[in-house]
Amino acid sequence: MGTQPGHAAPTTQNGRVRDAVTAARRVVVKIGSSSLTTATGGLADERVDALVDTLGRLATEGREVVLVSSGAIAAGLAPLGLTRRPRDLATQQAAASVGQGLLIGRYAAAFARHGLTVGQVLLTVDDVTRRAHYRNAYRTLRKLLDLHAVPIVNENDTVATEEIRFGDNDRLAALVAALVHADLLVLLSDVDALWTGDPTRPHATRITEVRDEKDLAGITIGGAGRSGVGTGGMVTKVEAARIATGFGIPVVLTAADLAAPALAGEPVGTLFHPQRQRPAARLFWLAHATSPRGRLHLDPGAVAAVVGRRKSLLPAGITAVDGTFTAGDPVDLVDTAGAPVARGLVNYDAVELPGLLGRSTSELAAALGPAYEREVVHRDDLVLL
């Protein structure tokens, strides 16, 4: 972990303290499995203690801290006699059921030394993709912070299905940061920053700041971590940074053993600058927190109307329907090449909609009644991708 071979560790002498970090009052910190566990899969006590000491100091200084922690499956491997992360879902869920208790118990004991109470919040994709659940999750997290507890968030691996799961906690951390309107997201892993290439190679250089997509041009981003106990890689971390910065939240990506200097505002790791304006929460939720339940294929005229003129989607412009969904579910709108151009909440279910394709709303209303003189997706329920 930490500084890569052949590269010097950055210090405050390489740049001024990051004001966006030191000014943050509500901070979401995500740590991955490989940063918490031993090579055999057990919890590494010294790593947990080091992280909690850093976060405990923040909390006792009056800053609000939300910890998004992987590690339940990894922590359950050794007690079950497993040497590697299992591939099948049932064994992963069994490991999570053992490991989650070990993980939260270890955190509770460590934070208690700082006089802090923790609250466990286990989320599934449904909890952040269905708006009613999303609001419930917000209320729980908000109340824990109001009570000066430290929420510890993880995916509920024991009930998540293969089809409906985050798969890594980077996206979950970005969505939680947006959910609680955090001032800062810190992504901790076993890599100390975003690099222009493989950080073990001498030609690679650390990227200190990312202000827009142009700063990512020409970068080779690797896959999963080195330890074999996690699921996330640099690709998922960059995507999480895109989500959070799109909501106006700055992001620091660095190694777990650099958490203290990173949270002190020192120029370690990579700082992703936020977009200037936060989007409407509802549109952000639709674009990033939802998982499409189906796809509507649009003809060129419908693409031009939806994308170019921000119009509602009508049945006449749809050529085909994929997926299983009900009215109110999110669906992707795709162009003739199959590329998603927008996401929206559909007003018909997947059984009824195919019989309406290619017909005008006035024709449908005359044949089937006034209830059918409505859009398939209203423009207020649409966000461009």
mmCIF file of C-alpha atoms in Angstrom:
data_model
loop_
_atom_site.group_PDB
_atom_site.id
_atom_site.type_symbol
_atom_site.label_atom_id
_atom_site.label_comp_id
_atom_site.label_asym_id
_atom_site.label_seq_id
_atom_site.Cartn_x
_atom_site.Cartn_y
_atom_site.Cartn_z
ATOM 1 C CA MET A 1 0.000 0.000 0.000
ATOM 2 C CA GLY A 2 0.994 3.651 -0.072
ATOM 3 C CA THR A 3 3.702 5.122 -2.253
ATOM 4 C CA GLN A 4 4.492 3.115 -5.374
ATOM 5 C CA PRO A 5 7.999 1.728 -5.970
ATOM 6 C CA GLY A 6 10.323 4.200 -7.609
ATOM 7 C CA HIS A 7 8.192 7.237 -6.772
ATOM 8 C CA ALA A 8 8.671 9.741 -3.974
ATOM 9 C CA ALA A 9 5.850 10.399 -1.547
ATOM 10 C CA PRO A 10 4.327 13.864 -2.078
ATOM 11 C CA THR A 11 4.416 16.374 0.786
ATOM 12 C CA THR A 12 2.873 19.749 1.467
ATOM 13 C CA GLN A 13 5.973 21.316 -0.048
ATOM 14 C CA ASN A 14 4.788 20.103 -3.464
ATOM 15 C CA GLY A 15 1.649 22.264 -3.271
ATOM 16 C CA ARG A 16 -0.526 24.245 -0.927
ATOM 17 C CA VAL A 17 -3.035 22.720 1.444
ATOM 18 C CA ARG A 18 -6.263 21.799 -0.321
ATOM 19 C CA ASP A 19 -8.868 24.263 0.910
ATOM 20 C CA ALA A 20 -11.789 22.141 -0.326
ATOM 21 C CA VAL A 21 -10.620 19.341 1.969
ATOM 22 C CA THR A 22 -9.945 21.362 5.099
ATOM 23 C CA ALA A 23 -13.237 23.262 4.722
ATOM 24 C CA ALA A 24 -15.323 20.074 4.457
ATOM 25 C CA ARG A 25 -17.579 19.580 7.463
ATOM 26 C CA ARG A 26 -19.370 16.402 6.317
ATOM 27 C CA VAL A 27 -17.009 13.774 4.941
ATOM 28 C CA VAL A 28 -17.708 10.371 3.401
ATOM 29 C CA VAL A 29 -14.729 7.999 3.472
ATOM 30 C CA LYS A 30 -14.688 4.714 1.560
ATOM 31 C CA ILE A 31 -12.178 1.964 2.244
ATOM 32 C CA GLY A 32 -11.757 -1.244 0.265
ATOM 33 C CA SER A 33 -11.333 -4.843 1.374
ATOM 34 C CA SER A 34 -7.670 -5.046 0.445
ATOM 35 C CA SER A 35 -6.892 -2.128 2.777
ATOM 36 C CA LEU A 36 -8.514 -3.812 5.798
ATOM 37 C CA THR A 37 -7.603 -7.477 5.550
ATOM 38 C CA THR A 38 -4.601 -9.756 5.690
ATOM 39 C CA ALA A 39 -3.430 -11.854 2.769
ATOM 40 C CA THR A 40 -5.393 -14.807 4.175
ATOM 41 C CA GLY A 41 -8.611 -12.798 4.390
ATOM 42 C CA GLY A 42 -8.792 -11.952 8.089
ATOM 43 C CA LEU A 43 -9.177 -8.439 9.451
ATOM 44 C CA ALA A 44 -5.844 -6.649 9.933
ATOM 45 C CA ASP A 45 -6.275 -5.052 13.354
ATOM 46 C CA GLU A 46 -3.520 -2.488 12.892
ATOM 47 C CA ARG A 47 -5.093 -1.251 9.644
ATOM 48 C CA VAL A 48 -8.533 -0.921 11.203
ATOM 49 C CA ASP A 49 -7.069 0.930 14.196
ATOM 50 C CA ALA A 50 -5.071 3.323 12.006
ATOM 51 C CA LEU A 51 -8.149 4.226 9.971
ATOM 52 C CA VAL A 52 -10.359 4.658 13.038
ATOM 53 C CA ASP A 53 -7.746 6.821 14.780
ATOM 54 C CA THR A 54 -7.782 9.177 11.787
ATOM 55 C CA LEU A 55 -11.565 9.273 11.482
ATOM 56 C CA GLY A 56 -12.038 9.454 15.243
ATOM 57 C CA ARG A 57 -9.936 12.603 15.397
ATOM 58 C CA LEU A 58 -12.057 14.154 12.662
ATOM 59 C CA ALA A 59 -15.284 13.339 14.475
ATOM 60 C CA THR A 60 -14.096 14.597 17.851
ATOM 61 C CA GLU A 61 -13.054 17.855 16.166
ATOM 62 C CA GLY A 62 -16.684 18.395 15.206
ATOM 63 C CA ARG A 63 -16.688 17.124 11.629
ATOM 64 C CA GLU A 64 -19.335 14.623 10.535
ATOM 65 C CA VAL A 65 -17.972 11.327 9.243
ATOM 66 C CA VAL A 66 -19.695 8.586 7.245
ATOM 67 C CA LEU A 67 -17.612 5.469 6.617
ATOM 68 C CA VAL A 68 -18.403 3.240 3.637
ATOM 69 C CA SER A 69 -16.505 0.060 4.355
ATOM 70 C CA SER A 70 -15.995 -3.039 2.281
ATOM 71 C CA GLY A 71 -14.582 -6.106 3.957
ATOM 72 C CA ALA A 72 -17.511 -8.221 5.163
ATOM 73 C CA ILE A 73 -16.920 -11.033 2.675
ATOM 74 C CA ALA A 74 -13.149 -10.810 3.058
ATOM 75 C CA ALA A 75 -13.383 -10.873 6.860
ATOM 76 C CA GLY A 76 -15.513 -14.007 6.715
ATOM 77 C CA LEU A 77 -13.109 -16.042 4.589
ATOM 78 C CA ALA A 78 -10.633 -17.207 7.234
ATOM 79 C CA PRO A 79 -13.239 -18.182 9.882
ATOM 80 C CA LEU A 80 -14.914 -20.371 7.249
ATOM 81 C CA GLY A 81 -11.634 -21.952 6.179
ATOM 82 C CA LEU A 82 -11.653 -20.267 2.772
ATOM 83 C CA THR A 83 -8.393 -19.054 1.244
ATOM 84 C CA ARG A 84 -9.771 -17.013 -1.649
ATOM 85 C CA ARG A 85 -12.850 -14.950 -2.369
ATOM 86 C CA PRO A 86 -15.518 -17.420 -3.578
ATOM 87 C CA ARG A 87 -16.950 -17.039 -7.054
ATOM 88 C CA ASP A 88 -20.455 -18.310 -6.364
ATOM 89 C CA LEU A 89 -23.024 -15.994 -4.823
ATOM 90 C CA ALA A 90 -24.216 -18.376 -2.091
ATOM 91 C CA THR A 91 -20.725 -18.787 -0.607
ATOM 92 C CA GLN A 92 -20.109 -15.040 -0.859
ATOM 93 C CA GLN A 93 -23.311 -14.451 1.082
ATOM 94 C CA ALA A 94 -22.317 -17.010 3.709
ATOM 95 C CA ALA A 95 -18.934 -15.315 4.106
ATOM 96 C CA ALA A 96 -20.634 -11.922 4.369
ATOM 97 C CA SER A 97 -22.988 -13.151 7.080
ATOM 98 C CA VAL A 98 -19.983 -14.244 9.161
ATOM 99 C CA GLY A 99 -17.741 -11.337 8.261
ATOM 100 C CA GLN A 100 -20.201 -8.477 8.692
ATOM 101 C CA GLY A 101 -20.567 -9.147 12.404
ATOM 102 C CA LEU A 102 -16.798 -9.353 12.824
ATOM 103 C CA LEU A 103 -16.305 -6.149 10.857
ATOM 104 C CA ILE A 104 -18.872 -4.000 12.664
ATOM 105 C CA GLY A 105 -17.793 -5.396 16.045
ATOM 106 C CA ARG A 106 -14.198 -4.440 15.347
ATOM 107 C CA TYR A 107 -15.220 -0.949 14.269
ATOM 108 C CA ALA A 108 -17.462 -0.485 17.315
ATOM 109 C CA ALA A 109 -14.611 -1.360 19.678
ATOM 110 C CA ALA A 110 -12.132 0.879 17.869
ATOM 111 C CA PHE A 111 -14.417 3.930 17.695
ATOM 112 C CA ALA A 112 -15.423 3.437 21.349
ATOM 113 C CA ARG A 113 -11.849 4.310 22.337
ATOM 114 C CA HIS A 114 -12.601 7.765 20.927
ATOM 115 C CA GLY A 115 -15.900 7.973 22.782
ATOM 116 C CA LEU A 116 -17.848 7.441 19.557
ATOM 117 C CA THR A 117 -20.809 5.202 18.761
ATOM 118 C CA VAL A 118 -21.228 3.549 15.364
ATOM 119 C CA GLY A 119 -24.409 2.682 13.501
ATOM 120 C CA GLN A 120 -24.500 -0.092 10.910
ATOM 121 C CA VAL A 121 -26.328 0.741 7.666
ATOM 122 C CA LEU A 122 -26.584 -2.125 5.171
ATOM 123 C CA LEU A 123 -27.900 -1.112 1.760
ATOM 124 C CA THR A 124 -28.927 -2.914 -1.399
ATOM 125 C CA VAL A 125 -29.184 -1.416 -4.868
ATOM 126 C CA ASP A 126 -32.939 -1.095 -4.333
ATOM 127 C CA ASP A 127 -32.318 1.139 -1.327
ATOM 128 C CA VAL A 128 -30.706 3.788 -3.490
ATOM 129 C CA THR A 129 -32.434 3.177 -6.815
ATOM 130 C CA ARG A 130 -36.049 3.217 -5.676
ATOM 131 C CA ARG A 131 -36.914 6.717 -4.616
ATOM 132 C CA ALA A 132 -38.992 5.806 -1.546
ATOM 133 C CA HIS A 133 -36.150 3.618 -0.228
ATOM 134 C CA TYR A 134 -33.661 6.371 -1.108
ATOM 135 C CA ARG A 135 -35.524 8.808 1.143
ATOM 136 C CA ASN A 136 -35.641 6.254 3.955
ATOM 137 C CA ALA A 137 -31.882 5.715 3.717
ATOM 138 C CA TYR A 138 -31.351 9.475 3.850
ATOM 139 C CA ARG A 139 -33.468 9.830 6.982
ATOM 140 C CA THR A 140 -31.570 7.062 8.761
ATOM 141 C CA LEU A 141 -28.157 8.484 7.891
ATOM 142 C CA ARG A 142 -29.253 12.010 8.748
ATOM 143 C CA LYS A 143 -30.532 10.930 12.184
ATOM 144 C CA LEU A 144 -27.342 9.029 12.971
ATOM 145 C CA LEU A 145 -25.304 12.147 12.190
ATOM 146 C CA ASP A 146 -27.658 14.296 14.263
ATOM 147 C CA LEU A 147 -27.044 11.925 17.180
ATOM 148 C CA HIS A 148 -23.252 12.261 16.693
ATOM 149 C CA ALA A 149 -22.867 8.615 15.719
ATOM 150 C CA VAL A 150 -20.611 7.394 12.913
ATOM 151 C CA PRO A 151 -22.657 5.601 10.217
ATOM 152 C CA ILE A 152 -20.811 2.612 8.788
ATOM 153 C CA VAL A 153 -22.283 1.703 5.412
ATOM 154 C CA ASN A 154 -21.804 -1.458 3.395
ATOM 155 C CA GLU A 155 -23.680 -3.333 0.726
ATOM 156 C CA ASN A 156 -25.985 -5.941 2.232
ATOM 157 C CA ASP A 157 -24.176 -8.849 0.594
ATOM 158 C CA THR A 158 -26.258 -11.460 2.408
ATOM 159 C CA VAL A 159 -29.434 -10.564 0.486
ATOM 160 C CA ALA A 160 -28.143 -8.877 -2.681
ATOM 161 C CA THR A 161 -28.633 -10.925 -5.844
ATOM 162 C CA GLU A 162 -26.186 -11.343 -8.702
ATOM 163 C CA GLU A 163 -28.409 -9.254 -10.971
ATOM 164 C CA ILE A 164 -29.046 -6.448 -8.464
ATOM 165 C CA ARG A 165 -25.869 -5.537 -6.619
ATOM 166 C CA PHE A 166 -23.229 -2.837 -6.609
ATOM 167 C CA GLY A 167 -20.376 -5.320 -6.955
ATOM 168 C CA ASP A 168 -18.020 -2.800 -5.387
ATOM 169 C CA ASN A 169 -18.508 -0.039 -2.869
ATOM 170 C CA ASP A 170 -17.032 2.810 -4.917
ATOM 171 C CA ARG A 171 -20.324 3.607 -6.644
ATOM 172 C CA LEU A 172 -22.160 3.090 -3.365
ATOM 173 C CA ALA A 173 -19.835 5.595 -1.670
ATOM 174 C CA ALA A 174 -20.467 8.205 -4.372
ATOM 175 C CA LEU A 175 -24.224 7.747 -4.052
ATOM 176 C CA VAL A 176 -24.062 7.946 -0.257
ATOM 177 C CA ALA A 177 -21.991 11.133 -0.535
ATOM 178 C CA ALA A 178 -24.690 12.652 -2.732
ATOM 179 C CA LEU A 179 -27.437 11.278 -0.488
ATOM 180 C CA VAL A 180 -26.111 13.043 2.627
ATOM 181 C CA HIS A 181 -24.964 16.136 0.683
ATOM 182 C CA ALA A 182 -21.365 15.569 1.741
ATOM 183 C CA ASP A 183 -18.713 18.239 1.367
ATOM 184 C CA LEU A 184 -16.019 15.705 0.486
ATOM 185 C CA LEU A 185 -15.609 12.085 -0.636
ATOM 186 C CA VAL A 186 -12.341 10.265 0.071
ATOM 187 C CA LEU A 187 -11.718 6.948 -1.722
ATOM 188 C CA LEU A 188 -9.069 4.841 0.023
ATOM 189 C CA SER A 189 -7.494 1.769 -1.557
ATOM 190 C CA ASP A 190 -4.134 0.043 -1.991
ATOM 191 C CA VAL A 191 -3.052 2.523 -4.696
ATOM 192 C CA ASP A 192 -1.859 5.967 -3.645
ATOM 193 C CA ALA A 193 -3.280 7.993 -6.556
ATOM 194 C CA LEU A 194 -4.437 7.973 -10.150
ATOM 195 C CA TRP A 195 -1.438 7.473 -12.407
ATOM 196 C CA THR A 196 -0.875 7.902 -16.136
ATOM 197 C CA GLY A 197 -0.130 4.180 -16.381
ATOM 198 C CA ASP A 198 0.948 1.214 -14.283
ATOM 199 C CA PRO A 199 2.370 2.906 -11.157
ATOM 200 C CA THR A 200 5.037 0.192 -10.775
ATOM 201 C CA ARG A 201 6.600 1.326 -14.060
ATOM 202 C CA PRO A 202 9.140 4.184 -13.940
ATOM 203 C CA HIS A 203 7.546 6.171 -16.793
ATOM 204 C CA ALA A 204 4.220 6.537 -14.958
ATOM 205 C CA THR A 205 3.490 9.846 -13.252
ATOM 206 C CA ARG A 206 0.996 10.710 -10.557
ATOM 207 C CA ILE A 207 -1.960 12.851 -11.569
ATOM 208 C CA THR A 208 -2.369 15.369 -8.772
ATOM 209 C CA GLU A 209 -5.616 16.979 -9.951
ATOM 210 C CA VAL A 210 -8.453 16.248 -12.361
ATOM 211 C CA ARG A 211 -10.570 19.245 -13.345
ATOM 212 C CA ASP A 212 -12.440 17.768 -16.311
ATOM 213 C CA GLU A 213 -12.473 14.822 -18.702
ATOM 214 C CA LYS A 214 -9.558 16.249 -20.718
ATOM 215 C CA ASP A 215 -7.268 15.531 -17.774
ATOM 216 C CA LEU A 216 -8.076 11.821 -18.153
ATOM 217 C CA ALA A 217 -7.165 11.650 -21.854
ATOM 218 C CA GLY A 218 -4.510 9.070 -22.655
ATOM 219 C CA ILE A 219 -4.558 7.455 -19.219
ATOM 220 C CA THR A 220 -4.375 3.668 -18.939
ATOM 221 C CA ILE A 221 -6.626 2.663 -16.045
ATOM 222 C CA GLY A 222 -6.109 -0.780 -14.563
ATOM 223 C CA GLY A 223 -8.660 -3.264 -13.299
ATOM 224 C CA ALA A 224 -9.086 -4.955 -9.928
ATOM 225 C CA GLY A 225 -6.777 -4.521 -6.974
ATOM 226 C CA ARG A 226 -3.703 -6.624 -6.286
ATOM 227 C CA SER A 227 -4.807 -8.548 -3.202
ATOM 228 C CA GLY A 228 -7.488 -10.804 -4.671
ATOM 229 C CA VAL A 229 -9.925 -10.076 -1.834
ATOM 230 C CA GLY A 230 -11.643 -7.030 -3.328
ATOM 231 C CA THR A 231 -13.833 -6.392 -6.356
ATOM 232 C CA GLY A 232 -13.082 -2.771 -7.178
ATOM 233 C CA GLY A 233 -10.344 -1.328 -9.357
ATOM 234 C CA MET A 234 -9.266 2.069 -10.606
ATOM 235 C CA VAL A 235 -12.015 2.071 -13.249
ATOM 236 C CA THR A 236 -14.720 1.939 -10.581
ATOM 237 C CA LYS A 237 -12.996 4.639 -8.541
ATOM 238 C CA VAL A 238 -12.793 7.040 -11.466
ATOM 239 C CA GLU A 239 -16.448 6.378 -12.251
ATOM 240 C CA ALA A 240 -17.337 7.030 -8.601
ATOM 241 C CA ALA A 241 -15.409 10.287 -8.793
ATOM 242 C CA ARG A 242 -17.399 11.255 -11.892
ATOM 243 C CA ILE A 243 -20.659 10.632 -10.049
ATOM 244 C CA ALA A 244 -19.673 12.581 -6.941
ATOM 245 C CA THR A 245 -18.074 15.524 -8.739
ATOM 246 C CA GLY A 246 -21.140 15.692 -10.966
ATOM 247 C CA PHE A 247 -23.106 16.387 -7.798
ATOM 248 C CA GLY A 248 -20.672 19.123 -6.784
ATOM 249 C CA ILE A 249 -18.627 17.052 -4.324
ATOM 250 C CA PRO A 250 -14.797 17.100 -4.481
ATOM 251 C CA VAL A 251 -13.106 13.702 -4.346
ATOM 252 C CA VAL A 252 -9.692 12.637 -3.087
ATOM 253 C CA LEU A 253 -8.387 9.262 -4.244
ATOM 254 C CA THR A 254 -5.419 7.893 -2.310
ATOM 255 C CA ALA A 255 -4.030 4.970 -0.318
ATOM 256 C CA ALA A 256 -5.429 3.970 3.053
ATOM 257 C CA ASP A 257 -2.129 4.653 4.810
ATOM 258 C CA LEU A 258 -2.269 8.236 3.498
ATOM 259 C CA ALA A 259 -5.721 8.889 4.940
ATOM 260 C CA ALA A 260 -4.476 11.226 7.674
ATOM 261 C CA PRO A 261 -2.508 13.605 5.429
ATOM 262 C CA ALA A 262 -5.222 13.438 2.767
ATOM 263 C CA LEU A 263 -7.901 14.500 5.255
ATOM 264 C CA ALA A 264 -5.579 17.201 6.600
ATOM 265 C CA GLY A 265 -5.578 18.751 3.137
ATOM 266 C CA GLU A 266 -2.079 17.754 2.121
ATOM 267 C CA PRO A 267 -1.638 17.294 -1.654
ATOM 268 C CA VAL A 268 -1.415 13.506 -1.589
ATOM 269 C CA GLY A 269 -3.289 11.275 -3.989
ATOM 270 C CA THR A 270 -5.463 12.760 -6.714
ATOM 271 C CA LEU A 271 -8.003 15.531 -6.196
ATOM 272 C CA PHE A 272 -11.035 15.487 -8.505
ATOM 273 C CA HIS A 273 -12.562 18.955 -8.653
ATOM 274 C CA PRO A 274 -16.367 19.241 -8.504
ATOM 275 C CA GLN A 275 -18.604 20.692 -11.159
ATOM 276 C CA ARG A 276 -19.562 24.266 -10.397
ATOM 277 C CA GLN A 277 -23.285 23.673 -9.974
ATOM 278 C CA ARG A 278 -25.095 20.808 -8.320
ATOM 279 C CA PRO A 279 -27.868 19.334 -10.477
ATOM 280 C CA ALA A 280 -31.386 18.913 -9.185
ATOM 281 C CA ALA A 281 -31.357 16.008 -6.734
ATOM 282 C CA ARG A 282 -34.127 14.224 -8.613
ATOM 283 C CA LEU A 283 -32.253 14.317 -11.934
ATOM 284 C CA PHE A 284 -29.034 13.222 -10.255
ATOM 285 C CA TRP A 285 -30.904 10.305 -8.706
ATOM 286 C CA LEU A 286 -32.343 9.337 -12.078
ATOM 287 C CA ALA A 287 -28.999 9.505 -13.892
ATOM 288 C CA HIS A 288 -26.755 7.823 -11.338
ATOM 289 C CA ALA A 289 -28.723 6.082 -8.606
ATOM 290 C CA THR A 290 -31.088 4.108 -10.793
ATOM 291 C CA SER A 291 -30.486 0.861 -12.634
ATOM 292 C CA PRO A 292 -32.494 0.670 -15.875
ATOM 293 C CA ARG A 293 -35.073 -2.093 -15.933
ATOM 294 C CA GLY A 294 -35.384 -2.010 -19.718
ATOM 295 C CA ARG A 295 -34.528 -0.257 -22.979
ATOM 296 C CA LEU A 296 -36.688 1.683 -25.409
ATOM 297 C CA HIS A 297 -35.303 1.846 -28.956
ATOM 298 C CA LEU A 298 -35.922 5.224 -30.604
ATOM 299 C CA ASP A 299 -36.088 6.175 -34.269
ATOM 300 C CA PRO A 300 -33.920 9.132 -35.419
ATOM 301 C CA GLY A 301 -36.803 11.582 -35.126
ATOM 302 C CA ALA A 302 -37.464 10.621 -31.523
ATOM 303 C CA VAL A 303 -33.765 10.895 -30.672
ATOM 304 C CA ALA A 304 -33.697 14.409 -32.127
ATOM 305 C CA ALA A 305 -36.832 15.380 -30.213
ATOM 306 C CA VAL A 306 -35.668 14.001 -26.861
ATOM 307 C CA VAL A 307 -31.992 14.971 -27.041
ATOM 308 C CA GLY A 308 -32.050 18.062 -29.228
ATOM 309 C CA ARG A 309 -35.333 19.664 -28.234
ATOM 310 C CA ARG A 310 -35.829 18.126 -24.749
ATOM 311 C CA LYS A 311 -39.284 16.827 -25.685
ATOM 312 C CA SER A 312 -41.242 14.013 -24.048
ATOM 313 C CA LEU A 313 -41.038 10.557 -25.609
ATOM 314 C CA LEU A 314 -44.200 9.478 -27.447
ATOM 315 C CA PRO A 315 -45.192 5.976 -28.635
ATOM 316 C CA ALA A 316 -44.807 6.988 -32.284
ATOM 317 C CA GLY A 317 -41.032 7.347 -31.916
ATOM 318 C CA ILE A 318 -40.337 3.936 -30.370
ATOM 319 C CA THR A 319 -39.376 1.005 -32.591
ATOM 320 C CA ALA A 320 -38.763 -1.760 -30.017
ATOM 321 C CA VAL A 321 -38.880 -2.539 -26.305
ATOM 322 C CA ASP A 322 -36.477 -4.681 -24.245
ATOM 323 C CA GLY A 323 -36.681 -5.758 -20.620
ATOM 324 C CA THR A 324 -39.215 -6.416 -17.903
ATOM 325 C CA PHE A 325 -40.503 -3.307 -16.169
ATOM 326 C CA THR A 326 -43.614 -1.761 -14.684
ATOM 327 C CA ALA A 327 -44.947 1.789 -14.902
ATOM 328 C CA GLY A 328 -42.712 4.103 -12.890
ATOM 329 C CA ASP A 329 -39.526 2.089 -13.427
ATOM 330 C CA PRO A 330 -36.379 3.672 -14.917
ATOM 331 C CA VAL A 331 -35.573 2.696 -18.509
ATOM 332 C CA ASP A 332 -32.821 3.684 -20.908
ATOM 333 C CA LEU A 333 -33.680 5.367 -24.203
ATOM 334 C CA VAL A 334 -31.290 4.163 -26.898
ATOM 335 C CA ASP A 335 -30.559 5.384 -30.418
ATOM 336 C CA THR A 336 -30.494 3.327 -33.612
ATOM 337 C CA ALA A 337 -26.994 2.080 -32.756
ATOM 338 C CA GLY A 338 -28.151 0.883 -29.340
ATOM 339 C CA ALA A 339 -26.284 3.598 -27.413
ATOM 340 C CA PRO A 340 -28.129 5.064 -24.384
ATOM 341 C CA VAL A 341 -28.965 8.739 -24.919
ATOM 342 C CA ALA A 342 -31.302 9.329 -21.967
ATOM 343 C CA ARG A 343 -32.889 7.680 -18.950
ATOM 344 C CA GLY A 344 -36.437 8.202 -17.782
ATOM 345 C CA LEU A 345 -39.350 6.899 -15.766
ATOM 346 C CA VAL A 346 -41.709 4.997 -18.033
ATOM 347 C CA ASN A 347 -45.496 5.435 -17.852
ATOM 348 C CA TYR A 348 -46.391 1.982 -19.233
ATOM 349 C CA ASP A 349 -45.354 -1.542 -18.358
ATOM 350 C CA ALA A 350 -43.383 -3.857 -20.615
ATOM 351 C CA VAL A 351 -46.434 -5.968 -21.450
ATOM 352 C CA GLU A 352 -48.667 -3.124 -22.625
ATOM 353 C CA LEU A 353 -46.156 -0.858 -24.338
ATOM 354 C CA PRO A 354 -45.255 -2.989 -27.417
ATOM 355 C CA GLY A 355 -48.845 -2.780 -28.676
ATOM 356 C CA LEU A 356 -48.658 1.025 -28.705
ATOM 357 C CA LEU A 357 -45.479 1.478 -30.723
ATOM 358 C CA GLY A 358 -45.530 3.660 -33.820
ATOM 359 C CA ARG A 359 -48.973 5.107 -33.061
ATOM 360 C CA SER A 360 -49.822 8.718 -32.235
ATOM 361 C CA THR A 361 -51.295 9.617 -28.856
ATOM 362 C CA SER A 362 -54.424 10.997 -30.535
ATOM 363 C CA GLU A 363 -54.946 7.711 -32.387
ATOM 364 C CA LEU A 364 -54.457 5.740 -29.183
ATOM 365 C CA ALA A 365 -56.850 7.975 -27.243
ATOM 366 C CA ALA A 366 -59.537 7.553 -29.911
ATOM 367 C CA ALA A 367 -59.137 3.780 -29.990
ATOM 368 C CA LEU A 368 -58.436 2.982 -26.342
ATOM 369 C CA GLY A 369 -59.639 5.962 -24.325
ATOM 370 C CA PRO A 370 -58.236 9.242 -22.952
ATOM 371 C CA ALA A 371 -55.923 7.449 -20.499
ATOM 372 C CA TYR A 372 -53.726 6.578 -23.492
ATOM 373 C CA GLU A 373 -53.204 10.183 -24.543
ATOM 374 C CA ARG A 374 -50.070 10.352 -22.435
ATOM 375 C CA GLU A 375 -46.354 10.266 -23.008
ATOM 376 C CA VAL A 376 -44.339 7.107 -22.652
ATOM 377 C CA VAL A 377 -41.745 9.157 -20.755
ATOM 378 C CA HIS A 378 -42.520 12.750 -19.748
ATOM 379 C CA ARG A 379 -39.723 15.268 -20.269
ATOM 380 C CA ASP A 380 -39.779 16.137 -16.545
ATOM 381 C CA ASP A 381 -38.893 12.502 -15.855
ATOM 382 C CA LEU A 382 -36.006 12.431 -18.350
ATOM 383 C CA VAL A 383 -32.303 13.024 -17.950
ATOM 384 C CA LEU A 384 -29.805 12.985 -20.821
ATOM 385 C CA LEU A 385 -26.842 10.636 -20.514
#
